Amino acid sequence: MAILITGGAGYIGSHAVLELLRGGFDVVVVDNLSNSHEAAIHRVAELAGKPVPFHKVDIRDRDALDRVFGTTPIEAVMHFAGLKAVGESVGQPLRYYDNNIFGTIVLLEVMKKHGVRTLVFSSSATVYGDPASVPITEDFPLSAVNPYGRSKLFIEDMLRDLCRAEPEWQIALLRYFNPSGADPSGRIGEDPNGIPNNLVPYIAQVAVGRLPELAVYGSDYPTRDGTGVRDYIHVVDLVLGHIKALEKLATRPGLVTYNLGTGRGYSVLEMVEAFGRAAGRPIKHRLAPRRPGDAAECWSDASRAERELGWRATRGLDEMCRDVWRWQSNNPKGYA
Ligand code: NAD
Ligand code: UDP
């Protein structure tokens, strides 16, 4: 029996496929390659020393998805497929709702048809909206501040309703804080399309000379150095949390919710410093106005996952920056 990985060619999905293969699981990947490259799949296969069954399928294509379930015995799904750019979602809300929400509905219906009821869903700390305080626990109030966040929140609501109506489902909602890092091989990593929106890939592209300098958005926040604080979690720790969640689901039906973060925050300037150490060169940056919509601080209380899953992030900031730098310096243009 295999684990189906939707979005398995993407940044987090490709790392999940690799760790699942390393852990002895069988996998099958579907991805429409709308934000990824098939090369990621080939590299994962090479790193794992095993073939990776891959189907270029859009999860909204019910017949194609049905054929995947019809030809491979699947026991559970890790659902990473989705569009994730906040700014783009503001300009193209219908595209985001169609891809993320409708795509998930089709996936759930096809799972149900084939008797598969175990799902690990990629949610996000964005479902906490603008949190009133930090650290954030799983029972904080939920809200959405943009269409991307609304798509995640709606899918969470839909999955909660589904578990209430059909208690045999086993679902984990995993709320990621700021995934970063890469496999230590330097063969797979984050390869954003165009100019990165997120801090770490932006810094990495400055370090490698693709971008001239980083704009630090906001230096007057009420934080230790005035810049925004976030909870950066190594992608390998993050995907190991998914495997723990899957094991947990095997022991009990119902829905569980976990923050996947480190429980500590770093400021933008601390990230600039750390990356400079990893790359052995200073990261050129300038202070700029705040970016609209940004919270001053966002970091997790990750104690529920530690208590209930026996999982916590073990990879530190310097290791994360070194792994990103190995990926970026070996692949200055990503997979292209
Ligand atoms: P990514 O864009 O690298 O990966 C998503 C993958 O899904 C891509 O390979 C893309 O081609 C594929 N995809 C998108 N729509 C699809 C569709 N309709 N059918 C089939 N494949 C489709 O993004 P990522 O960073 O790996 O994120 C994975 C998941 O985690 C997403 O759901 C994202 O919203 C969520 N998440 C990411 C972050 C982050 O900072 N990276 C934070 C919180 C949550
Ligand atoms: N940030 C920045 N410059 C950039 C990108 C991000 O100063 O070019 C800051 C941003 O204001 C926030 C932190 O870096 O304080 C993390 O931003 P990112 O977009 O990576 O994640 P998110 O805001 O979604 O937590």
PDB file of C-alpha atoms in Angstrom, residues 70-318:
ATOM      1  CA  GLY A  70      -7.724   2.553  -9.571  1.00  0.00           C
ATOM      2  CA  THR A  71      -4.263   1.363 -10.516  1.00  0.00           C
ATOM      3  CA  THR A  72      -2.334   1.810  -7.231  1.00  0.00           C
ATOM      4  CA  PRO A  73      -3.462   0.512  -3.826  1.00  0.00           C
ATOM      5  CA  ILE A  74      -3.389   3.673  -1.672  1.00  0.00           C
ATOM      6  CA  GLU A  75      -3.707   3.706   2.116  1.00  0.00           C
ATOM      7  CA  ALA A  76      -3.349   7.412   2.898  1.00  0.00           C
ATOM      8  CA  VAL A  77      -2.870  10.804   1.276  1.00  0.00           C
ATOM      9  CA  MET A  78      -0.523  13.665   2.107  1.00  0.00           C
ATOM     10  CA  HIS A  79      -2.093  16.672   0.424  1.00  0.00           C
ATOM     11  CA  PHE A  80       0.440  19.369  -0.456  1.00  0.00           C
ATOM     12  CA  ALA A  81      -0.976  20.437  -3.849  1.00  0.00           C
ATOM     13  CA  GLY A  82      -2.127  24.036  -3.826  1.00  0.00           C
ATOM     14  CA  LEU A  83      -1.322  27.572  -4.844  1.00  0.00           C
ATOM     15  CA  LYS A  84       0.381  29.511  -2.062  1.00  0.00           C
ATOM     16  CA  ALA A  85       1.305  33.082  -3.041  1.00  0.00           C
ATOM     17  CA  VAL A  86      -0.592  35.522  -0.817  1.00  0.00           C
ATOM     18  CA  GLY A  87      -0.205  38.555  -3.131  1.00  0.00           C
ATOM     19  CA  GLU A  88      -1.259  36.587  -6.198  1.00  0.00           C
ATOM     20  CA  SER A  89      -4.316  35.282  -4.322  1.00  0.00           C
ATOM     21  CA  VAL A  90      -5.475  38.872  -3.705  1.00  0.00           C
ATOM     22  CA  GLY A  91      -5.401  39.567  -7.459  1.00  0.00           C
ATOM     23  CA  GLN A  92      -6.760  36.158  -8.564  1.00  0.00           C
ATOM     24  CA  PRO A  93      -9.133  34.954  -5.846  1.00  0.00           C
ATOM     25  CA  LEU A  94     -11.218  32.697  -8.115  1.00  0.00           C
ATOM     26  CA  ARG A  95      -8.127  30.874  -9.337  1.00  0.00           C
ATOM     27  CA  TYR A  96      -7.103  30.232  -5.714  1.00  0.00           C
ATOM     28  CA  TYR A  97     -10.543  29.048  -4.628  1.00  0.00           C
ATOM     29  CA  ASP A  98     -10.859  26.812  -7.678  1.00  0.00           C
ATOM     30  CA  ASN A  99      -7.432  25.249  -7.332  1.00  0.00           C
ATOM     31  CA  ASN A 100      -7.252  24.909  -3.567  1.00  0.00           C
ATOM     32  CA  ILE A 101     -10.855  24.382  -2.460  1.00  0.00           C
ATOM     33  CA  PHE A 102     -12.382  22.668  -5.506  1.00  0.00           C
ATOM     34  CA  GLY A 103      -9.174  20.604  -5.915  1.00  0.00           C
ATOM     35  CA  THR A 104      -9.501  19.367  -2.324  1.00  0.00           C
ATOM     36  CA  ILE A 105     -13.185  18.518  -2.783  1.00  0.00           C
ATOM     37  CA  VAL A 106     -12.417  16.393  -5.842  1.00  0.00           C
ATOM     38  CA  LEU A 107      -9.578  14.680  -3.971  1.00  0.00           C
ATOM     39  CA  LEU A 108     -11.838  13.863  -0.994  1.00  0.00           C
ATOM     40  CA  GLU A 109     -14.592  12.504  -3.238  1.00  0.00           C
ATOM     41  CA  VAL A 110     -12.182  10.261  -5.137  1.00  0.00           C
ATOM     42  CA  MET A 111     -10.601   9.086  -1.857  1.00  0.00           C
ATOM     43  CA  LYS A 112     -14.056   8.232  -0.539  1.00  0.00           C
ATOM     44  CA  LYS A 113     -14.988   6.340  -3.688  1.00  0.00           C
ATOM     45  CA  HIS A 114     -11.892   4.156  -3.238  1.00  0.00           C
ATOM     46  CA  GLY A 115     -12.343   3.689   0.518  1.00  0.00           C
ATOM     47  CA  VAL A 116      -9.304   5.789   1.466  1.00  0.00           C
ATOM     48  CA  ARG A 117     -10.050   7.910   4.534  1.00  0.00           C
ATOM     49  CA  THR A 118      -6.688   8.940   5.929  1.00  0.00           C
ATOM     50  CA  LEU A 119      -5.461  12.426   5.063  1.00  0.00           C
ATOM     51  CA  VAL A 120      -2.650  14.720   6.202  1.00  0.00           C
ATOM     52  CA  PHE A 121      -3.382  18.283   5.103  1.00  0.00           C
ATOM     53  CA  SER A 122      -0.909  21.156   4.631  1.00  0.00           C
ATOM     54  CA  SER A 123      -2.461  24.018   6.535  1.00  0.00           C
ATOM     55  CA  SER A 124      -0.704  27.159   7.609  1.00  0.00           C
ATOM     56  CA  ALA A 125      -0.215  29.544  10.507  1.00  0.00           C
ATOM     57  CA  THR A 126      -2.041  32.011   8.246  1.00  0.00           C
ATOM     58  CA  VAL A 127      -5.305  30.551   9.657  1.00  0.00           C
ATOM     59  CA  TYR A 128      -4.541  32.448  12.901  1.00  0.00           C
ATOM     60  CA  GLY A 129      -4.995  35.735  10.983  1.00  0.00           C
ATOM     61  CA  ASP A 130      -3.370  38.561  12.903  1.00  0.00           C
ATOM     62  CA  PRO A 131      -2.706  36.788  16.235  1.00  0.00           C
ATOM     63  CA  ALA A 132      -3.387  38.786  19.399  1.00  0.00           C
ATOM     64  CA  SER A 133      -0.267  37.399  21.124  1.00  0.00           C
ATOM     65  CA  VAL A 134       2.601  34.937  20.785  1.00  0.00           C
ATOM     66  CA  PRO A 135       3.344  32.065  21.124  1.00  0.00           C
ATOM     67  CA  ILE A 136       0.344  30.761  19.191  1.00  0.00           C
ATOM     68  CA  THR A 137      -1.428  27.629  20.422  1.00  0.00           C
ATOM     69  CA  GLU A 138      -3.780  25.507  18.327  1.00  0.00           C
ATOM     70  CA  ASP A 139      -6.857  26.829  20.134  1.00  0.00           C
ATOM     71  CA  PHE A 140      -6.257  30.477  19.190  1.00  0.00           C
ATOM     72  CA  PRO A 141      -9.165  32.051  17.247  1.00  0.00           C
ATOM     73  CA  LEU A 142      -9.071  31.450  13.485  1.00  0.00           C
ATOM     74  CA  SER A 143      -9.536  34.055  10.777  1.00  0.00           C
ATOM     75  CA  ALA A 144      -8.380  34.839   7.269  1.00  0.00           C
ATOM     76  CA  VAL A 145      -6.855  38.047   5.991  1.00  0.00           C
ATOM     77  CA  ASN A 146      -6.502  37.198   2.281  1.00  0.00           C
ATOM     78  CA  PRO A 147      -7.932  34.693  -0.252  1.00  0.00           C
ATOM     79  CA  TYR A 148      -5.012  32.264   0.201  1.00  0.00           C
ATOM     80  CA  GLY A 149      -5.613  32.184   3.952  1.00  0.00           C
ATOM     81  CA  ARG A 150      -9.359  31.928   3.372  1.00  0.00           C
ATOM     82  CA  SER A 151      -8.824  28.880   1.133  1.00  0.00           C
ATOM     83  CA  LYS A 152      -6.828  27.149   3.913  1.00  0.00           C
ATOM     84  CA  LEU A 153      -9.379  28.089   6.568  1.00  0.00           C
ATOM     85  CA  PHE A 154     -12.297  26.905   4.421  1.00  0.00           C
ATOM     86  CA  ILE A 155     -10.591  23.577   3.732  1.00  0.00           C
ATOM     87  CA  GLU A 156      -9.961  23.161   7.476  1.00  0.00           C
ATOM     88  CA  ASP A 157     -13.668  23.879   8.157  1.00  0.00           C
ATOM     89  CA  MET A 158     -14.689  21.456   5.434  1.00  0.00           C
ATOM     90  CA  LEU A 159     -12.472  18.712   6.914  1.00  0.00           C
ATOM     91  CA  ARG A 160     -13.854  19.357  10.423  1.00  0.00           C
ATOM     92  CA  ASP A 161     -17.412  19.034   9.021  1.00  0.00           C
ATOM     93  CA  LEU A 162     -16.475  15.851   7.164  1.00  0.00           C
ATOM     94  CA  CYS A 163     -15.084  14.204  10.310  1.00  0.00           C
ATOM     95  CA  ARG A 164     -18.216  15.145  12.235  1.00  0.00           C
ATOM     96  CA  ALA A 165     -20.461  13.678   9.554  1.00  0.00           C
ATOM     97  CA  GLU A 166     -18.356  10.577   8.841  1.00  0.00           C
ATOM     98  CA  PRO A 167     -16.343   9.692  11.952  1.00  0.00           C
ATOM     99  CA  GLU A 168     -14.354   6.967  10.204  1.00  0.00           C
ATOM    100  CA  TRP A 169     -12.137   9.600   8.532  1.00  0.00           C
ATOM    101  CA  GLN A 170      -8.660  10.078  10.019  1.00  0.00           C
ATOM    102  CA  ILE A 171      -7.438  13.598   9.304  1.00  0.00           C
ATOM    103  CA  ALA A 172      -4.483  15.655  10.503  1.00  0.00           C
ATOM    104  CA  LEU A 173      -4.456  19.425   9.990  1.00  0.00           C
ATOM    105  CA  LEU A 174      -0.829  20.533  10.158  1.00  0.00           C
ATOM    106  CA  ARG A 175      -0.326  24.272  10.507  1.00  0.00           C
ATOM    107  CA  TYR A 176       3.101  25.184   9.222  1.00  0.00           C
ATOM    108  CA  PHE A 177       4.968  28.206  10.476  1.00  0.00           C
ATOM    109  CA  ASN A 178       7.827  29.304   8.137  1.00  0.00           C
ATOM    110  CA  PRO A 179       9.275  26.292   6.314  1.00  0.00           C
ATOM    111  CA  SER A 180      12.829  26.795   5.167  1.00  0.00           C
ATOM    112  CA  GLY A 181      15.993  24.754   4.635  1.00  0.00           C
ATOM    113  CA  ALA A 182      16.672  21.941   2.206  1.00  0.00           C
ATOM    114  CA  ASP A 183      17.840  18.351   2.122  1.00  0.00           C
ATOM    115  CA  PRO A 184      21.531  18.367   3.176  1.00  0.00           C
ATOM    116  CA  SER A 185      22.515  16.815  -0.167  1.00  0.00           C
ATOM    117  CA  GLY A 186      21.942  20.181  -1.857  1.00  0.00           C
ATOM    118  CA  ARG A 187      20.120  18.331  -4.667  1.00  0.00           C
ATOM    119  CA  ILE A 188      16.563  19.461  -3.859  1.00  0.00           C
ATOM    120  CA  GLY A 189      15.308  22.734  -2.432  1.00  0.00           C
ATOM    121  CA  GLU A 190      12.985  25.693  -2.799  1.00  0.00           C
ATOM    122  CA  ASP A 191      12.870  27.086  -6.338  1.00  0.00           C
ATOM    123  CA  PRO A 192      10.348  29.924  -6.448  1.00  0.00           C
ATOM    124  CA  ASN A 193       9.023  31.237  -9.732  1.00  0.00           C
ATOM    125  CA  GLY A 194      10.192  34.795 -10.452  1.00  0.00           C
ATOM    126  CA  ILE A 195      11.260  37.129  -7.658  1.00  0.00           C
ATOM    127  CA  PRO A 196      10.769  35.400  -4.288  1.00  0.00           C
ATOM    128  CA  ASN A 197       8.163  36.793  -1.902  1.00  0.00           C
ATOM    129  CA  ASN A 198       9.568  34.975   1.102  1.00  0.00           C
ATOM    130  CA  LEU A 199      12.517  36.064   3.146  1.00  0.00           C
ATOM    131  CA  VAL A 200      14.872  33.084   3.013  1.00  0.00           C
ATOM    132  CA  PRO A 201      14.769  32.434  -0.755  1.00  0.00           C
ATOM    133  CA  TYR A 202      15.185  36.181  -1.283  1.00  0.00           C
ATOM    134  CA  ILE A 203      18.270  36.279   0.951  1.00  0.00           C
ATOM    135  CA  ALA A 204      19.643  33.182  -0.802  1.00  0.00           C
ATOM    136  CA  GLN A 205      19.291  34.864  -4.200  1.00  0.00           C
ATOM    137  CA  VAL A 206      21.040  37.987  -2.908  1.00  0.00           C
ATOM    138  CA  ALA A 207      23.864  35.796  -1.563  1.00  0.00           C
ATOM    139  CA  VAL A 208      24.286  34.019  -4.898  1.00  0.00           C
ATOM    140  CA  GLY A 209      24.227  37.299  -6.854  1.00  0.00           C
ATOM    141  CA  ARG A 210      20.865  36.915  -8.609  1.00  0.00           C
ATOM    142  CA  LEU A 211      19.360  39.882  -6.729  1.00  0.00           C
ATOM    143  CA  PRO A 212      21.201  43.047  -5.689  1.00  0.00           C
ATOM    144  CA  GLU A 213      19.974  43.537  -2.106  1.00  0.00           C
ATOM    145  CA  LEU A 214      17.309  42.628   0.404  1.00  0.00           C
ATOM    146  CA  ALA A 215      14.685  45.170   1.478  1.00  0.00           C
ATOM    147  CA  VAL A 216      14.016  44.640   5.192  1.00  0.00           C
ATOM    148  CA  TYR A 217      10.300  45.359   5.513  1.00  0.00           C
ATOM    149  CA  GLY A 218       9.872  47.351   8.696  1.00  0.00           C
ATOM    150  CA  SER A 219      12.418  48.279  11.359  1.00  0.00           C
ATOM    151  CA  ASP A 220      10.035  49.937  13.818  1.00  0.00           C
ATOM    152  CA  TYR A 221       8.138  46.901  15.099  1.00  0.00           C
ATOM    153  CA  PRO A 222       7.977  46.399  18.870  1.00  0.00           C
ATOM    154  CA  THR A 223      10.510  43.538  18.654  1.00  0.00           C
ATOM    155  CA  ARG A 224      14.076  43.177  19.974  1.00  0.00           C
ATOM    156  CA  ASP A 225      15.668  44.858  16.929  1.00  0.00           C
ATOM    157  CA  GLY A 226      12.597  46.432  15.326  1.00  0.00           C
ATOM    158  CA  THR A 227      12.296  43.883  12.511  1.00  0.00           C
ATOM    159  CA  GLY A 228       9.630  41.191  12.099  1.00  0.00           C
ATOM    160  CA  VAL A 229       9.964  37.915  14.011  1.00  0.00           C
ATOM    161  CA  ARG A 230       8.982  34.515  12.554  1.00  0.00           C
ATOM    162  CA  ASP A 231       9.296  30.843  13.418  1.00  0.00           C
ATOM    163  CA  TYR A 232      11.542  29.302  10.713  1.00  0.00           C
ATOM    164  CA  ILE A 233      11.341  25.515  10.654  1.00  0.00           C
ATOM    165  CA  HIS A 234      13.669  23.226   8.718  1.00  0.00           C
ATOM    166  CA  VAL A 235      11.751  21.464   5.943  1.00  0.00           C
ATOM    167  CA  VAL A 236      13.205  18.070   6.937  1.00  0.00           C
ATOM    168  CA  ASP A 237      11.890  18.512  10.505  1.00  0.00           C
ATOM    169  CA  LEU A 238       8.566  19.605   9.019  1.00  0.00           C
ATOM    170  CA  VAL A 239       8.139  16.502   6.852  1.00  0.00           C
ATOM    171  CA  LEU A 240       9.218  14.202   9.696  1.00  0.00           C
ATOM    172  CA  GLY A 241       6.297  15.751  11.612  1.00  0.00           C
ATOM    173  CA  HIS A 242       4.003  14.558   8.807  1.00  0.00           C
ATOM    174  CA  ILE A 243       5.215  10.993   9.191  1.00  0.00           C
ATOM    175  CA  LYS A 244       4.594  11.179  12.952  1.00  0.00           C
ATOM    176  CA  ALA A 245       1.095  12.538  12.268  1.00  0.00           C
ATOM    177  CA  LEU A 246       0.403   9.663   9.885  1.00  0.00           C
ATOM    178  CA  GLU A 247       1.491   7.171  12.551  1.00  0.00           C
ATOM    179  CA  LYS A 248      -0.777   8.898  15.072  1.00  0.00           C
ATOM    180  CA  LEU A 249      -3.766   8.676  12.720  1.00  0.00           C
ATOM    181  CA  ALA A 250      -3.241   4.931  12.418  1.00  0.00           C
ATOM    182  CA  THR A 251      -4.028   4.624  16.152  1.00  0.00           C
ATOM    183  CA  ARG A 252      -7.274   6.620  16.246  1.00  0.00           C
ATOM    184  CA  PRO A 253     -10.020   7.905  13.918  1.00  0.00           C
ATOM    185  CA  GLY A 254     -11.066  11.560  13.952  1.00  0.00           C
ATOM    186  CA  LEU A 255      -9.382  14.868  13.365  1.00  0.00           C
ATOM    187  CA  VAL A 256      -6.221  16.181  14.980  1.00  0.00           C
ATOM    188  CA  THR A 257      -4.614  19.613  14.644  1.00  0.00           C
ATOM    189  CA  TYR A 258      -0.967  20.463  15.233  1.00  0.00           C
ATOM    190  CA  ASN A 259       1.276  23.478  14.891  1.00  0.00           C
ATOM    191  CA  LEU A 260       4.505  22.515  13.161  1.00  0.00           C
ATOM    192  CA  GLY A 261       7.031  25.096  14.280  1.00  0.00           C
ATOM    193  CA  THR A 262      10.101  25.314  16.468  1.00  0.00           C
ATOM    194  CA  GLY A 263       8.572  27.347  19.273  1.00  0.00           C
ATOM    195  CA  ARG A 264      11.046  30.181  18.838  1.00  0.00           C
ATOM    196  CA  GLY A 265      11.304  33.219  16.629  1.00  0.00           C
ATOM    197  CA  TYR A 266      14.125  34.989  14.785  1.00  0.00           C
ATOM    198  CA  SER A 267      14.070  38.534  13.464  1.00  0.00           C
ATOM    199  CA  VAL A 268      14.768  39.495   9.853  1.00  0.00           C
ATOM    200  CA  LEU A 269      18.150  40.929  10.855  1.00  0.00           C
ATOM    201  CA  GLU A 270      19.040  37.753  12.748  1.00  0.00           C
ATOM    202  CA  MET A 271      18.218  35.778   9.586  1.00  0.00           C
ATOM    203  CA  VAL A 272      20.409  38.099   7.508  1.00  0.00           C
ATOM    204  CA  GLU A 273      23.291  37.574   9.960  1.00  0.00           C
ATOM    205  CA  ALA A 274      22.880  33.797  10.103  1.00  0.00           C
ATOM    206  CA  PHE A 275      22.704  33.444   6.337  1.00  0.00           C
ATOM    207  CA  GLY A 276      25.786  35.634   5.962  1.00  0.00           C
ATOM    208  CA  ARG A 277      27.662  33.251   8.293  1.00  0.00           C
ATOM    209  CA  ALA A 278      26.508  30.217   6.283  1.00  0.00           C
ATOM    210  CA  ALA A 279      27.412  31.749   2.921  1.00  0.00           C
ATOM    211  CA  GLY A 280      30.671  33.270   4.170  1.00  0.00           C
ATOM    212  CA  ARG A 281      29.708  36.686   2.807  1.00  0.00           C
ATOM    213  CA  PRO A 282      27.650  39.626   4.073  1.00  0.00           C
ATOM    214  CA  ILE A 283      24.084  39.892   2.740  1.00  0.00           C
ATOM    215  CA  LYS A 284      23.527  43.341   1.292  1.00  0.00           C
ATOM    216  CA  HIS A 285      20.347  44.831   2.742  1.00  0.00           C
ATOM    217  CA  ARG A 286      18.575  48.119   3.400  1.00  0.00           C
ATOM    218  CA  LEU A 287      15.819  49.088   5.800  1.00  0.00           C
ATOM    219  CA  ALA A 288      12.482  49.723   4.056  1.00  0.00           C
ATOM    220  CA  PRO A 289       8.892  50.518   5.105  1.00  0.00           C
ATOM    221  CA  ARG A 290       6.673  47.813   6.566  1.00  0.00           C
ATOM    222  CA  ARG A 291       4.977  45.425   4.139  1.00  0.00           C
ATOM    223  CA  PRO A 292       1.172  45.855   4.418  1.00  0.00           C
ATOM    224  CA  GLY A 293      -0.543  43.018   6.252  1.00  0.00           C
ATOM    225  CA  ASP A 294       2.558  41.774   8.120  1.00  0.00           C
ATOM    226  CA  ALA A 295       2.324  40.945  11.820  1.00  0.00           C
ATOM    227  CA  ALA A 296       5.203  42.033  14.076  1.00  0.00           C
ATOM    228  CA  GLU A 297       5.701  38.558  15.526  1.00  0.00           C
ATOM    229  CA  CYS A 298       4.432  35.107  14.659  1.00  0.00           C
ATOM    230  CA  TRP A 299       5.785  32.017  16.359  1.00  0.00           C
ATOM    231  CA  SER A 300       4.345  28.775  17.563  1.00  0.00           C
ATOM    232  CA  ASP A 301       3.714  27.020  20.774  1.00  0.00           C
ATOM    233  CA  ALA A 302       4.782  23.615  19.460  1.00  0.00           C
ATOM    234  CA  SER A 303       4.214  21.703  22.688  1.00  0.00           C
ATOM    235  CA  ARG A 304       1.088  19.818  21.578  1.00  0.00           C
ATOM    236  CA  ALA A 305       2.967  18.087  18.757  1.00  0.00           C
ATOM    237  CA  GLU A 306       5.787  17.237  21.134  1.00  0.00           C
ATOM    238  CA  ARG A 307       3.410  15.846  23.743  1.00  0.00           C
ATOM    239  CA  GLU A 308       1.107  13.905  21.430  1.00  0.00           C
ATOM    240  CA  LEU A 309       3.325  12.990  18.489  1.00  0.00           C
ATOM    241  CA  GLY A 310       6.696  12.761  20.214  1.00  0.00           C
ATOM    242  CA  TRP A 311       7.938  15.167  17.556  1.00  0.00           C
ATOM    243  CA  ARG A 312       9.921  18.360  17.776  1.00  0.00           C
ATOM    244  CA  ALA A 313      12.161  20.285  15.430  1.00  0.00           C
ATOM    245  CA  THR A 314      15.811  19.464  16.070  1.00  0.00           C
ATOM    246  CA  ARG A 315      17.569  21.332  13.259  1.00  0.00           C
ATOM    247  CA  GLY A 316      18.783  24.798  14.243  1.00  0.00           C
ATOM    248  CA  LEU A 317      19.104  28.085  12.430  1.00  0.00           C
ATOM    249  CA  ASP A 318      22.707  27.696  11.290  1.00  0.00           C
TER     250      ASP A 318
END
